[in-house]
Amino acid sequence: MKHIADSYFRILEQVVFADDSELVELNLSEAFDLGRSLMEEMTPPDEVIQIHHDAIVRLAAMYPDLPFAKVAERITKPFMEMSMAYGMAFREQMERRYQAMIISRLEQSRLEAVGTLAAGIAHDFNNILGSIVGFAELAGDELEVGSTGQGHIDQVLIAGFRARDIVNRLLTFARQSPTNLIEVDVVSQVKETLSLLSVSCKPDMEIHFKSDLDNALILANPGQLQQVVMNLCINAADAMNHKGHLFVSLEFCNLASREHETCTNAVCLTVKDSGHGIPPDVQDRMFLPFFTTKAPNKGSGLGLSVVHGIVTQLGGNITVQSRYETDNPGTEFKIFLPLADKFTLTLNRDAQ
Amino acid sequence: MAHILVVEDDEQFRGMLVQMLTQDSHRVTIAHDGDEGVRLSQQLRPDLIITDIIMPHKDGIELIMELSNLSVDIPIIAMSGGRRAISAEFNLESATLIGVKSTLAKPFTRNDLRQAIRQALA
Ligand SMILES: Nc1ncnc2c1ncn2[C@@H]1O[C@H](COP(=O)(O)OP(=O)(O)OP(=O)(O)O)[C@@H](O)[C@H]1O
Ligand SMILES: [Mg+2]
């Protein structure tokens, strides 16, 4: 802030004393740039006025004989430039924010629509799968044990159960209503899930875990957290071709909600990989159900939509940072989940 | 073996279930929805009821509650897929809360079915 005040003072000084118009113009455009950078630094408007005011006071102190009435116009010019740029930048930023808000709303309602649709067909799907699996078993029982036919039937059964898993994941994604939320310790759940994962992961991959917290209670359905960690880690492992280091960490943080103007104690789960990174066009769509870049039998495209569904239900946030096509590509997912004490506080208040 | 009432609206699935049960030499009666299920349970007093949860008209949960209000004490197995943002487990959970003996999430294997029957009749 000090350097901006100094720059502005020098601009004002030059404009007031300049002999040629070119020098004035040059300084005015500098005042304009200054206005922009003030907005970028999120300087509040009254501080912008203060900068101008301070500069005038300084000018008066430095040049006691300055005929203010004569240079009044020159004094206001840099301020006009600076505040104009400031105002323009402010407007641009508001528009950008508004756009982002509209996009995320659109995204949200699109996700919801798909979820409702999925939930609607899940029942029929499971009935159909029930018939497929059941009749396959009946057919299999007619065949000799160990026969080729029996082998084929076994494949039908496996396929049927794979389809069931997909339907279940869709339902998890669609289920946004808080059913039976209980206090869950994020630290032990994440640890547990990671030890499950490390048993099944390839020998060339190593999972590192670090936690700033001994425990962190959130309100969730049991199993939800496991789903989140599993999906993020499997994605990360896939992106790294199952080689290298995967970093998972937990830390305390504050979750600010612009909408409700509140700040909540939260736990932040970070999953950081050194995989191939995510291209921007994939980033735009990766949370949509069934969006996948993987081979048909490798990914169903439901992982991140499940993560999104769960995190939204728990009142949390997701951020993604990815370096793609750089020297050290990689991706960092951060999941912010509000801690349970905030909920108990509001619940208690409601009860009174 | 046992006389089993199957309450299921999906024709194909019902057919499959009947096959499995008759092959295991159970006697099977079928009902197409909850209303018919309640009526047949009262009339025939089967040893066991296997009912779907989500059905048109009267659903499985209603059937179970109605039977318990009528003091018809027959063991019940509840089956479910899941719909409208309610998962199979959740439906089955509420079924167990109101006294269902065992539960099956569709799709299930023949062994799951046999085990559920054993458990319900024990
Ligand atoms: N850590 C990551 N690094 C690079 N790409 C990623 C990462 N996580 C997700 N993606 C991209 O996002 C897409 C969607 O991910 P999502 O988990 O929803 O589905 P999937 O992994 O393809 O399939 P599924 O999780 O159902 O097995 C992936 O196909 C992949 O292209
Ligand atoms: Mg995935």
Short mmCIF file of C-alpha atoms and ligand atoms in Angstrom, two decimals:
data_model
loop_
_atom_site.label_atom_id
_atom_site.label_comp_id
_atom_site.label_asym_id
_atom_site.label_seq_id
_atom_site.Cartn_x
_atom_site.Cartn_y
_atom_site.Cartn_z
CA MET A 1 0.00 0.00 0.00
CA LYS A 2 2.88 2.38 0.88
CA HIS A 3 4.43 1.96 -2.55
CA ILE A 4 1.13 2.68 -4.26
CA ALA A 5 0.72 5.85 -2.17
CA ASP A 6 4.27 6.88 -3.17
CA SER A 7 3.67 6.17 -6.86
CA TYR A 8 0.45 8.10 -6.78
CA PHE A 9 2.11 11.06 -5.12
CA ARG A 10 4.82 11.13 -7.80
CA ILE A 11 2.20 10.98 -10.55
CA LEU A 12 0.25 13.83 -8.99
CA GLU A 13 3.43 15.88 -8.57
CA GLN A 14 4.42 15.36 -12.22
CA VAL A 15 0.97 16.18 -13.55
CA VAL A 16 0.76 19.37 -11.52
CA PHE A 17 4.18 20.64 -12.59
CA ALA A 18 4.54 19.18 -16.10
CA ASP A 19 5.22 21.63 -18.95
CA ASP A 20 4.31 19.44 -21.87
CA SER A 21 1.09 17.58 -22.47
CA GLU A 22 2.83 14.35 -23.39
CA LEU A 23 4.29 14.01 -19.94
CA VAL A 24 0.85 14.66 -18.48
CA GLU A 25 -0.68 11.96 -20.65
CA LEU A 26 2.04 9.51 -19.70
CA ASN A 27 1.42 10.06 -16.01
CA LEU A 28 -2.31 9.88 -16.41
CA SER A 29 -2.03 6.47 -18.02
CA GLU A 30 0.11 5.42 -15.08
CA ALA A 31 -2.66 6.61 -12.77
CA PHE A 32 -5.01 4.46 -14.79
CA ASP A 33 -2.83 1.36 -14.31
CA LEU A 34 -2.62 2.14 -10.64
CA GLY A 35 -6.41 2.12 -10.40
CA ARG A 36 -6.52 -1.33 -11.93
CA SER A 37 -3.94 -2.77 -9.60
CA LEU A 38 -5.76 -1.28 -6.62
CA MET A 39 -8.81 -3.31 -7.64
CA GLU A 40 -6.73 -6.39 -8.11
CA GLU A 41 -5.46 -6.00 -4.58
CA MET A 42 -9.07 -5.64 -3.45
CA THR A 43 -8.50 -2.18 -2.00
CA PRO A 44 -11.75 -0.79 -0.65
CA PRO A 45 -13.03 2.41 -2.36
CA ASP A 46 -12.56 4.70 0.65
CA GLU A 47 -8.88 3.78 0.74
CA VAL A 48 -8.58 4.79 -2.90
CA ILE A 49 -9.95 8.22 -2.00
CA GLN A 50 -7.62 8.31 1.00
CA ILE A 51 -4.60 7.79 -1.26
CA HIS A 52 -5.59 10.84 -3.28
CA HIS A 53 -6.28 12.87 -0.18
CA ASP A 54 -2.94 11.96 1.42
CA ALA A 55 -1.11 12.87 -1.78
CA ILE A 56 -2.69 16.35 -1.81
CA VAL A 57 -1.75 16.90 1.81
CA ARG A 58 1.80 15.83 1.03
CA LEU A 59 1.90 18.12 -2.00
CA ALA A 60 0.71 21.07 0.07
CA ALA A 61 3.33 20.37 2.72
CA MET A 62 6.12 20.09 0.16
CA TYR A 63 5.13 23.14 -1.91
CA PRO A 64 3.60 25.65 0.53
CA ASP A 65 3.45 28.35 -2.16
CA LEU A 66 1.52 26.23 -4.68
CA PRO A 67 -1.41 28.24 -6.09
CA PHE A 68 -4.03 25.56 -5.53
CA ALA A 69 -6.84 27.41 -7.25
CA LYS A 70 -4.81 27.53 -10.46
CA VAL A 71 -3.86 23.84 -10.52
CA ALA A 72 -7.15 22.46 -9.23
CA GLU A 73 -7.96 20.87 -12.57
CA ARG A 74 -4.56 19.21 -12.80
CA ILE A 75 -4.95 17.87 -9.29
CA THR A 76 -8.24 16.14 -9.99
CA LYS A 77 -7.16 14.59 -13.31
CA PRO A 78 -5.00 11.76 -11.96
CA PHE A 79 -7.70 10.93 -9.43
CA MET A 80 -10.32 10.75 -12.17
CA GLU A 81 -8.11 8.40 -14.17
CA MET A 82 -7.33 6.21 -11.21
CA SER A 83 -10.91 5.92 -10.03
CA MET A 84 -12.21 5.33 -13.52
CA ALA A 85 -9.85 2.37 -13.98
CA TYR A 86 -10.70 1.16 -10.51
CA GLY A 87 -14.42 1.29 -11.32
CA MET A 88 -14.02 -0.49 -14.62
CA ALA A 89 -11.96 -3.26 -13.05
CA PHE A 90 -14.51 -3.55 -10.28
CA ARG A 91 -17.27 -4.03 -12.78
CA GLU A 92 -15.34 -6.60 -14.75
CA GLN A 93 -14.69 -8.55 -11.62
CA MET A 94 -18.34 -8.51 -10.61
CA GLU A 95 -19.29 -9.74 -14.05
CA ARG A 96 -16.75 -12.52 -13.87
CA ARG A 97 -18.04 -13.58 -10.48
CA TYR A 98 -21.60 -13.46 -11.70
CA GLN A 99 -20.71 -15.61 -14.71
CA ALA A 100 -18.95 -18.13 -12.48
CA MET A 101 -22.00 -18.21 -10.25
CA ILE A 102 -24.36 -18.80 -13.16
CA ILE A 103 -22.14 -21.54 -14.53
CA SER A 104 -21.91 -23.34 -11.23
CA ARG A 105 -25.68 -23.03 -10.77
CA LEU A 106 -26.22 -24.48 -14.22
CA GLU A 107 -23.77 -27.24 -13.48
CA GLN A 108 -25.52 -27.89 -10.18
CA SER A 109 -28.97 -28.17 -11.70
CA ARG A 110 -27.68 -30.34 -14.51
CA LEU A 111 -26.14 -32.68 -11.97
CA GLU A 112 -29.35 -32.74 -10.00
CA ALA A 113 -31.40 -33.56 -13.07
CA VAL A 114 -29.17 -36.48 -13.93
CA GLY A 115 -29.32 -37.65 -10.33
CA THR A 116 -33.09 -37.63 -10.24
CA LEU A 117 -33.24 -39.46 -13.50
CA ALA A 118 -30.75 -42.05 -12.30
CA ALA A 119 -32.60 -42.62 -9.06
CA GLY A 120 -35.82 -43.03 -11.00
CA ILE A 121 -34.52 -45.83 -13.17
CA ALA A 122 -32.41 -47.55 -10.51
CA HIS A 123 -35.29 -49.62 -9.21
CA ASP A 124 -36.30 -50.88 -12.63
CA PHE A 125 -32.69 -51.53 -13.41
CA ASN A 126 -32.20 -53.66 -10.35
CA ASN A 127 -35.35 -55.61 -11.14
CA ILE A 128 -34.02 -56.31 -14.61
CA LEU A 129 -30.61 -57.20 -13.26
CA GLY A 130 -32.31 -59.44 -10.73
CA SER A 131 -33.93 -61.36 -13.56
CA ILE A 132 -30.70 -61.57 -15.55
CA VAL A 133 -28.68 -62.81 -12.61
CA GLY A 134 -31.42 -65.15 -11.40
CA PHE A 135 -32.17 -66.76 -14.75
CA ALA A 136 -28.46 -67.06 -15.47
CA GLU A 137 -28.05 -69.00 -12.26
CA LEU A 138 -31.02 -71.18 -13.10
CA ALA A 139 -29.51 -71.86 -16.51
CA GLY A 140 -26.12 -72.54 -14.97
CA ASP A 141 -27.58 -75.09 -12.62
CA GLU A 142 -28.79 -77.05 -15.65
CA LEU A 143 -25.23 -77.31 -16.93
CA GLU A 144 -22.42 -79.53 -15.82
CA VAL A 145 -20.06 -78.11 -13.24
CA GLY A 146 -16.87 -76.92 -14.94
CA SER A 147 -18.38 -77.02 -18.44
CA THR A 148 -17.73 -74.23 -20.97
CA GLY A 149 -21.39 -73.28 -20.78
CA GLN A 150 -21.14 -72.91 -17.03
CA GLY A 151 -18.09 -70.68 -17.55
CA HIS A 152 -20.06 -68.40 -19.84
CA ILE A 153 -22.87 -68.19 -17.34
CA ASP A 154 -20.38 -67.18 -14.66
CA GLN A 155 -19.38 -64.26 -16.87
CA VAL A 156 -23.02 -63.20 -17.20
CA LEU A 157 -23.26 -63.22 -13.41
CA ILE A 158 -20.10 -61.17 -12.99
CA ALA A 159 -21.37 -58.66 -15.55
CA GLY A 160 -24.70 -58.47 -13.72
CA PHE A 161 -23.04 -57.62 -10.42
CA ARG A 162 -20.82 -55.06 -12.09
CA ALA A 163 -23.92 -53.38 -13.41
CA ARG A 164 -25.44 -53.46 -9.93
CA ASP A 165 -22.40 -51.66 -8.54
CA ILE A 166 -22.84 -48.93 -11.10
CA VAL A 167 -26.50 -48.53 -10.20
CA ASN A 168 -25.56 -48.31 -6.53
CA ARG A 169 -22.97 -45.67 -7.18
CA LEU A 170 -25.49 -43.68 -9.16
CA LEU A 171 -27.84 -43.88 -6.23
CA THR A 172 -25.15 -42.72 -3.84
CA PHE A 173 -24.62 -39.75 -6.11
CA ALA A 174 -28.31 -39.02 -6.34
CA ARG A 175 -29.01 -39.36 -2.64
CA GLN A 176 -28.61 -35.81 -1.42
CA SER A 177 -30.99 -35.96 1.52
CA PRO A 178 -29.25 -36.27 4.87
CA THR A 179 -30.49 -39.69 5.94
CA ASN A 180 -28.76 -40.91 9.05
CA LEU A 181 -25.87 -38.58 9.72
CA ILE A 182 -23.62 -39.54 12.58
CA GLU A 183 -20.33 -38.20 13.90
CA VAL A 184 -17.51 -39.69 11.91
CA ASP A 185 -13.82 -39.22 12.61
CA VAL A 186 -12.19 -38.13 9.38
CA VAL A 187 -8.66 -38.96 10.52
CA SER A 188 -9.28 -42.60 11.40
CA GLN A 189 -11.59 -43.13 8.41
CA VAL A 190 -9.05 -41.77 5.97
CA LYS A 191 -6.28 -43.82 7.58
CA GLU A 192 -8.38 -46.96 7.39
CA THR A 193 -9.31 -46.39 3.77
CA LEU A 194 -5.71 -45.74 2.82
CA SER A 195 -4.51 -48.93 4.43
CA LEU A 196 -7.18 -50.78 2.46
CA LEU A 197 -5.98 -49.07 -0.68
CA SER A 198 -2.30 -49.67 -0.09
CA VAL A 199 -2.92 -53.38 0.23
CA SER A 200 -4.38 -53.46 -3.24
CA CYS A 201 -2.11 -50.93 -4.93
CA LYS A 202 0.73 -51.77 -7.27
CA PRO A 203 4.23 -52.18 -5.76
CA ASP A 204 5.62 -49.18 -7.68
CA MET A 205 3.16 -46.83 -6.04
CA GLU A 206 3.50 -45.40 -2.58
CA ILE A 207 0.85 -43.58 -0.58
CA HIS A 208 2.04 -40.99 1.95
CA PHE A 209 -0.27 -39.78 4.66
CA LYS A 210 0.12 -36.83 6.97
CA SER A 211 -2.35 -35.27 9.37
CA ASP A 212 -2.14 -32.09 11.43
CA LEU A 213 -5.08 -33.29 13.47
CA ASP A 214 -5.49 -36.16 15.90
CA ASN A 215 -9.13 -36.39 15.11
CA ALA A 216 -11.74 -34.39 13.25
CA LEU A 217 -15.41 -35.13 13.67
CA ILE A 218 -17.82 -34.42 10.86
CA LEU A 219 -21.45 -35.38 10.39
CA ALA A 220 -21.78 -37.96 7.65
CA ASN A 221 -23.21 -41.29 6.70
CA PRO A 222 -20.77 -44.05 7.52
CA GLY A 223 -18.97 -45.08 4.36
CA GLN A 224 -19.34 -41.76 2.58
CA LEU A 225 -15.87 -40.59 3.45
CA GLN A 226 -14.43 -43.88 2.35
CA GLN A 227 -16.10 -43.43 -1.03
CA VAL A 228 -14.61 -39.97 -1.40
CA VAL A 229 -11.08 -41.08 -0.53
CA MET A 230 -11.29 -44.23 -2.63
CA ASN A 231 -12.50 -42.42 -5.73
CA LEU A 232 -9.93 -39.64 -5.50
CA CYS A 233 -7.05 -42.03 -4.87
CA ILE A 234 -8.04 -44.44 -7.61
CA ASN A 235 -8.26 -41.53 -10.06
CA ALA A 236 -4.86 -40.31 -8.91
CA ALA A 237 -3.33 -43.77 -9.22
CA ASP A 238 -4.78 -44.15 -12.71
CA ALA A 239 -3.35 -40.78 -13.72
CA MET A 240 0.08 -41.85 -12.47
CA ASN A 241 -0.09 -45.21 -14.22
CA HIS A 242 0.16 -46.75 -10.78
CA LYS A 243 3.74 -45.56 -10.34
CA GLY A 244 5.20 -42.91 -8.04
CA HIS A 245 4.14 -41.05 -4.94
CA LEU A 246 0.66 -40.12 -3.89
CA PHE A 247 0.26 -37.62 -1.07
CA VAL A 248 -2.80 -37.51 1.14
CA SER A 249 -3.05 -35.04 3.97
CA LEU A 250 -5.50 -33.61 6.45
CA GLU A 251 -5.37 -30.18 7.99
CA PHE A 252 -7.52 -27.75 9.87
CA CYS A 253 -8.92 -24.86 7.89
CA ASN A 254 -11.71 -22.35 7.72
CA LEU A 255 -14.48 -22.77 5.25
CA ALA A 256 -15.81 -19.42 4.16
CA SER A 257 -19.22 -19.35 2.60
CA ARG A 258 -19.78 -16.26 0.45
CA GLU A 259 -23.45 -17.03 0.16
CA HIS A 260 -24.17 -17.20 3.86
CA GLU A 261 -21.35 -14.89 4.90
CA THR A 262 -20.22 -17.37 7.48
CA CYS A 263 -16.97 -18.97 8.38
CA THR A 264 -16.89 -22.52 9.63
CA ASN A 265 -14.23 -24.69 11.18
CA ALA A 266 -13.44 -27.33 8.66
CA VAL A 267 -11.09 -30.12 7.79
CA CYS A 268 -9.30 -30.07 4.47
CA LEU A 269 -8.47 -33.34 2.75
CA THR A 270 -5.82 -33.03 0.06
CA VAL A 271 -5.08 -35.72 -2.49
CA LYS A 272 -2.08 -34.78 -4.57
CA ASP A 273 -0.73 -36.83 -7.44
CA SER A 274 2.05 -36.50 -9.97
CA GLY A 275 -0.07 -37.90 -12.77
CA HIS A 276 -0.62 -36.55 -16.28
CA GLY A 277 -2.79 -33.65 -15.12
CA ILE A 278 -6.25 -32.72 -16.35
CA PRO A 279 -6.77 -30.73 -19.56
CA PRO A 280 -9.14 -27.74 -19.19
CA ASP A 281 -11.92 -29.25 -21.31
CA VAL A 282 -11.91 -32.37 -19.10
CA GLN A 283 -11.94 -30.20 -15.98
CA ASP A 284 -15.12 -28.59 -17.24
CA ARG A 285 -16.96 -31.88 -17.46
CA MET A 286 -15.32 -34.33 -15.09
CA PHE A 287 -17.95 -34.03 -12.35
CA LEU A 288 -20.75 -35.06 -14.69
CA PRO A 289 -22.03 -38.60 -14.24
CA PHE A 290 -20.74 -40.94 -16.92
CA PHE A 291 -18.06 -38.55 -18.08
CA THR A 292 -14.86 -40.51 -18.46
CA THR A 293 -11.73 -40.43 -20.57
CA LYS A 294 -10.92 -44.01 -19.68
CA ALA A 295 -11.45 -47.13 -21.76
CA PRO A 296 -15.02 -48.51 -21.61
CA ASN A 297 -14.24 -51.33 -19.21
CA LYS A 298 -11.87 -49.20 -17.12
CA GLY A 299 -14.01 -46.32 -15.92
CA SER A 300 -17.71 -45.73 -15.62
CA GLY A 301 -17.31 -41.97 -15.13
CA LEU A 302 -19.14 -42.00 -11.84
CA GLY A 303 -16.29 -41.53 -9.37
CA LEU A 304 -16.18 -37.77 -9.25
CA SER A 305 -19.93 -37.34 -9.52
CA VAL A 306 -20.24 -39.52 -6.43
CA VAL A 307 -17.58 -37.43 -4.69
CA HIS A 308 -19.41 -34.26 -5.68
CA GLY A 309 -22.74 -35.60 -4.45
CA ILE A 310 -21.35 -36.60 -1.09
CA VAL A 311 -19.34 -33.44 -0.49
CA THR A 312 -22.32 -31.27 -1.41
CA GLN A 313 -24.53 -33.22 0.94
CA LEU A 314 -22.05 -32.73 3.76
CA GLY A 315 -22.01 -28.98 3.15
CA GLY A 316 -18.44 -28.99 1.87
CA ASN A 317 -16.50 -27.72 -1.10
CA ILE A 318 -14.16 -29.13 -3.71
CA THR A 319 -11.30 -27.32 -5.39
CA VAL A 320 -9.06 -28.66 -8.12
CA GLN A 321 -5.67 -27.49 -9.26
CA SER A 322 -4.03 -29.24 -12.12
CA ARG A 323 -0.85 -28.72 -14.10
CA TYR A 324 -1.23 -30.15 -17.56
CA GLU A 325 1.41 -30.26 -20.29
CA THR A 326 4.08 -28.76 -18.04
CA ASP A 327 7.43 -30.08 -16.82
CA ASN A 328 6.01 -31.49 -13.62
CA PRO A 329 2.37 -32.23 -14.29
CA GLY A 330 0.01 -33.34 -11.56
CA THR A 331 -3.28 -32.73 -9.85
CA GLU A 332 -4.38 -31.65 -6.43
CA PHE A 333 -7.91 -32.20 -5.22
CA LYS A 334 -8.93 -30.45 -2.01
CA ILE A 335 -12.09 -31.40 -0.16
CA PHE A 336 -13.28 -29.04 2.56
CA LEU A 337 -15.70 -30.52 5.06
CA PRO A 338 -17.29 -28.56 7.90
CA LEU A 339 -16.53 -29.95 11.33
CA ALA A 340 -19.36 -31.32 13.42
CA ASP A 341 -19.18 -28.80 16.28
CA LYS A 342 -20.66 -26.08 14.10
CA PHE A 343 -23.63 -28.28 13.40
CA THR A 344 -24.17 -29.16 17.03
CA LEU A 345 -23.98 -25.47 17.84
CA THR A 346 -26.66 -24.52 15.34
CA LEU A 347 -28.76 -27.51 16.29
CA ASN A 348 -28.59 -26.55 19.95
CA ARG A 349 -29.57 -23.02 19.13
CA ASP A 350 -32.56 -24.29 17.19
CA ALA A 351 -33.60 -26.44 20.09
CA GLN A 352 -33.75 -23.53 22.50
CA MET B 1 -40.85 -77.68 2.42
CA ALA B 2 -42.55 -74.35 3.01
CA HIS B 3 -45.54 -72.50 1.61
CA ILE B 4 -44.24 -69.18 0.37
CA LEU B 5 -46.19 -66.13 -0.79
CA VAL B 6 -44.27 -64.05 -3.32
CA VAL B 7 -45.45 -60.43 -3.60
CA GLU B 8 -43.79 -58.86 -6.61
CA ASP B 9 -45.05 -56.57 -9.38
CA ASP B 10 -42.27 -57.24 -11.91
CA GLU B 11 -43.48 -60.20 -13.93
CA GLN B 12 -40.13 -61.43 -15.15
CA PHE B 13 -38.49 -61.19 -11.78
CA ARG B 14 -41.45 -62.92 -10.19
CA GLY B 15 -41.18 -65.74 -12.70
CA MET B 16 -37.51 -66.20 -11.88
CA LEU B 17 -38.19 -66.28 -8.17
CA VAL B 18 -40.97 -68.83 -8.55
CA GLN B 19 -38.62 -71.05 -10.57
CA MET B 20 -35.94 -70.93 -7.91
CA LEU B 21 -38.37 -71.62 -5.09
CA THR B 22 -40.21 -74.46 -6.78
CA GLN B 23 -36.91 -76.08 -7.74
CA ASP B 24 -36.11 -76.07 -4.04
CA SER B 25 -39.50 -77.79 -3.63
CA HIS B 26 -41.31 -74.96 -1.91
CA ARG B 27 -45.00 -74.43 -2.58
CA VAL B 28 -45.42 -70.95 -4.07
CA THR B 29 -48.36 -68.57 -4.29
CA ILE B 30 -48.03 -65.27 -6.09
CA ALA B 31 -49.48 -61.81 -5.49
CA HIS B 32 -49.03 -58.92 -7.91
CA ASP B 33 -49.15 -56.02 -5.47
CA GLY B 34 -49.45 -55.13 -1.79
CA ASP B 35 -53.24 -55.29 -1.69
CA GLU B 36 -53.36 -58.79 -3.10
CA GLY B 37 -50.50 -59.70 -0.79
CA VAL B 38 -52.40 -58.65 2.33
CA ARG B 39 -55.52 -60.49 1.20
CA LEU B 40 -53.74 -63.73 0.34
CA SER B 41 -51.70 -63.66 3.55
CA GLN B 42 -54.88 -63.53 5.60
CA GLN B 43 -56.66 -66.16 3.53
CA LEU B 44 -53.90 -68.68 3.05
CA ARG B 45 -51.63 -68.10 6.06
CA PRO B 46 -48.40 -69.07 4.25
CA ASP B 47 -45.28 -70.02 6.19
CA LEU B 48 -43.30 -67.17 4.71
CA ILE B 49 -43.83 -63.96 2.70
CA ILE B 50 -41.24 -62.67 0.27
CA THR B 51 -42.19 -59.16 -0.75
CA ASP B 52 -40.82 -56.43 -2.96
CA ILE B 53 -40.67 -53.02 -1.31
CA ILE B 54 -41.42 -50.69 -4.18
CA MET B 55 -44.68 -51.53 -5.90
CA PRO B 56 -47.56 -49.51 -7.27
CA HIS B 57 -50.77 -49.08 -5.23
CA LYS B 58 -49.70 -50.54 -1.91
CA ASP B 59 -45.96 -50.87 -1.41
CA GLY B 60 -44.07 -53.43 0.61
CA ILE B 61 -43.66 -51.27 3.69
CA GLU B 62 -47.40 -50.64 3.82
CA LEU B 63 -48.06 -54.34 3.38
CA ILE B 64 -45.77 -55.20 6.27
CA MET B 65 -47.32 -52.61 8.56
CA GLU B 66 -50.83 -53.62 7.66
CA LEU B 67 -50.10 -57.27 8.36
CA SER B 68 -48.64 -56.40 11.72
CA ASN B 69 -51.70 -54.27 12.55
CA LEU B 70 -53.89 -57.24 11.63
CA SER B 71 -51.70 -59.35 13.96
CA VAL B 72 -50.84 -61.65 11.08
CA ASP B 73 -47.61 -63.07 12.40
CA ILE B 74 -45.83 -64.51 9.38
CA PRO B 75 -42.08 -64.13 8.86
CA ILE B 76 -41.24 -61.74 6.04
CA ILE B 77 -38.31 -61.31 3.69
CA ALA B 78 -38.12 -57.87 2.08
CA MET B 79 -36.45 -57.28 -1.29
CA SER B 80 -35.56 -54.03 -2.86
CA GLY B 81 -33.83 -52.24 -5.68
CA GLY B 82 -34.11 -48.61 -4.80
CA ARG B 83 -35.64 -45.54 -6.29
CA ARG B 84 -36.18 -41.83 -5.85
CA ALA B 85 -32.96 -41.06 -4.09
CA ILE B 86 -33.55 -43.88 -1.67
CA SER B 87 -31.05 -46.67 -1.84
CA ALA B 88 -31.80 -50.33 -1.47
CA GLU B 89 -30.09 -50.44 1.93
CA PHE B 90 -32.16 -47.58 3.20
CA ASN B 91 -35.42 -49.22 2.21
CA LEU B 92 -34.33 -52.48 3.67
CA GLU B 93 -33.28 -50.73 6.85
CA SER B 94 -36.74 -49.33 7.34
CA ALA B 95 -38.16 -52.77 6.64
CA THR B 96 -36.05 -54.33 9.40
CA LEU B 97 -37.18 -51.62 11.77
CA ILE B 98 -40.74 -52.79 11.40
CA GLY B 99 -39.97 -56.44 12.04
CA VAL B 100 -38.79 -57.95 8.80
CA LYS B 101 -36.81 -61.15 9.39
CA SER B 102 -34.28 -60.82 6.60
CA THR B 103 -33.63 -58.65 3.61
CA LEU B 104 -32.32 -59.04 0.08
CA ALA B 105 -30.95 -56.34 -2.19
CA LYS B 106 -31.69 -56.97 -5.86
CA PRO B 107 -29.98 -58.49 -7.71
CA PHE B 108 -29.12 -61.40 -5.45
CA THR B 109 -27.81 -64.93 -5.94
CA ARG B 110 -29.58 -68.19 -5.35
CA ASN B 111 -27.44 -68.72 -2.30
CA ASP B 112 -28.43 -65.34 -0.85
CA LEU B 113 -32.04 -66.35 -1.30
CA ARG B 114 -31.61 -69.74 0.37
CA GLN B 115 -29.78 -68.16 3.26
CA ALA B 116 -32.45 -65.50 3.73
CA ILE B 117 -35.16 -68.18 3.78
CA ARG B 118 -33.26 -70.26 6.29
CA GLN B 119 -32.78 -67.22 8.49
CA ALA B 120 -36.43 -66.17 8.26
CA LEU B 121 -37.79 -69.60 9.06
CA ALA B 122 -35.34 -70.31 11.89
N1 LIG C 1 -6.30 -37.14 -10.51
C1 LIG C 1 -6.64 -37.08 -11.81
N2 LIG C 1 -5.70 -36.88 -12.77
C2 LIG C 1 -6.04 -36.82 -14.06
N3 LIG C 1 -7.29 -36.94 -14.54
C3 LIG C 1 -8.27 -37.14 -13.66
C4 LIG C 1 -8.02 -37.22 -12.25
N4 LIG C 1 -9.19 -37.41 -11.61
C5 LIG C 1 -10.15 -37.45 -12.57
N5 LIG C 1 -9.60 -37.29 -13.80
C6 LIG C 1 -10.33 -37.25 -15.08
O1 LIG C 1 -11.72 -37.10 -14.82
C7 LIG C 1 -12.47 -38.14 -15.46
C8 LIG C 1 -13.69 -38.46 -14.61
O2 LIG C 1 -13.31 -39.07 -13.37
P1 LIG C 1 -14.33 -40.02 -12.62
O3 LIG C 1 -13.68 -40.48 -11.36
O4 LIG C 1 -15.63 -39.31 -12.48
O5 LIG C 1 -14.56 -41.21 -13.61
P2 LIG C 1 -13.54 -42.37 -14.03
O6 LIG C 1 -12.37 -42.40 -13.10
O7 LIG C 1 -13.25 -42.16 -15.47
O8 LIG C 1 -14.42 -43.66 -13.85
P3 LIG C 1 -14.82 -44.37 -12.44
O9 LIG C 1 -14.37 -43.47 -11.34
O10 LIG C 1 -16.30 -44.50 -12.47
O11 LIG C 1 -14.11 -45.66 -12.46
C9 LIG C 1 -11.48 -39.28 -15.60
O12 LIG C 1 -11.85 -40.13 -16.65
C10 LIG C 1 -10.18 -38.54 -15.88
O13 LIG C 1 -10.07 -38.16 -17.22
MG MG C 2 -12.67 -42.46 -10.98
#
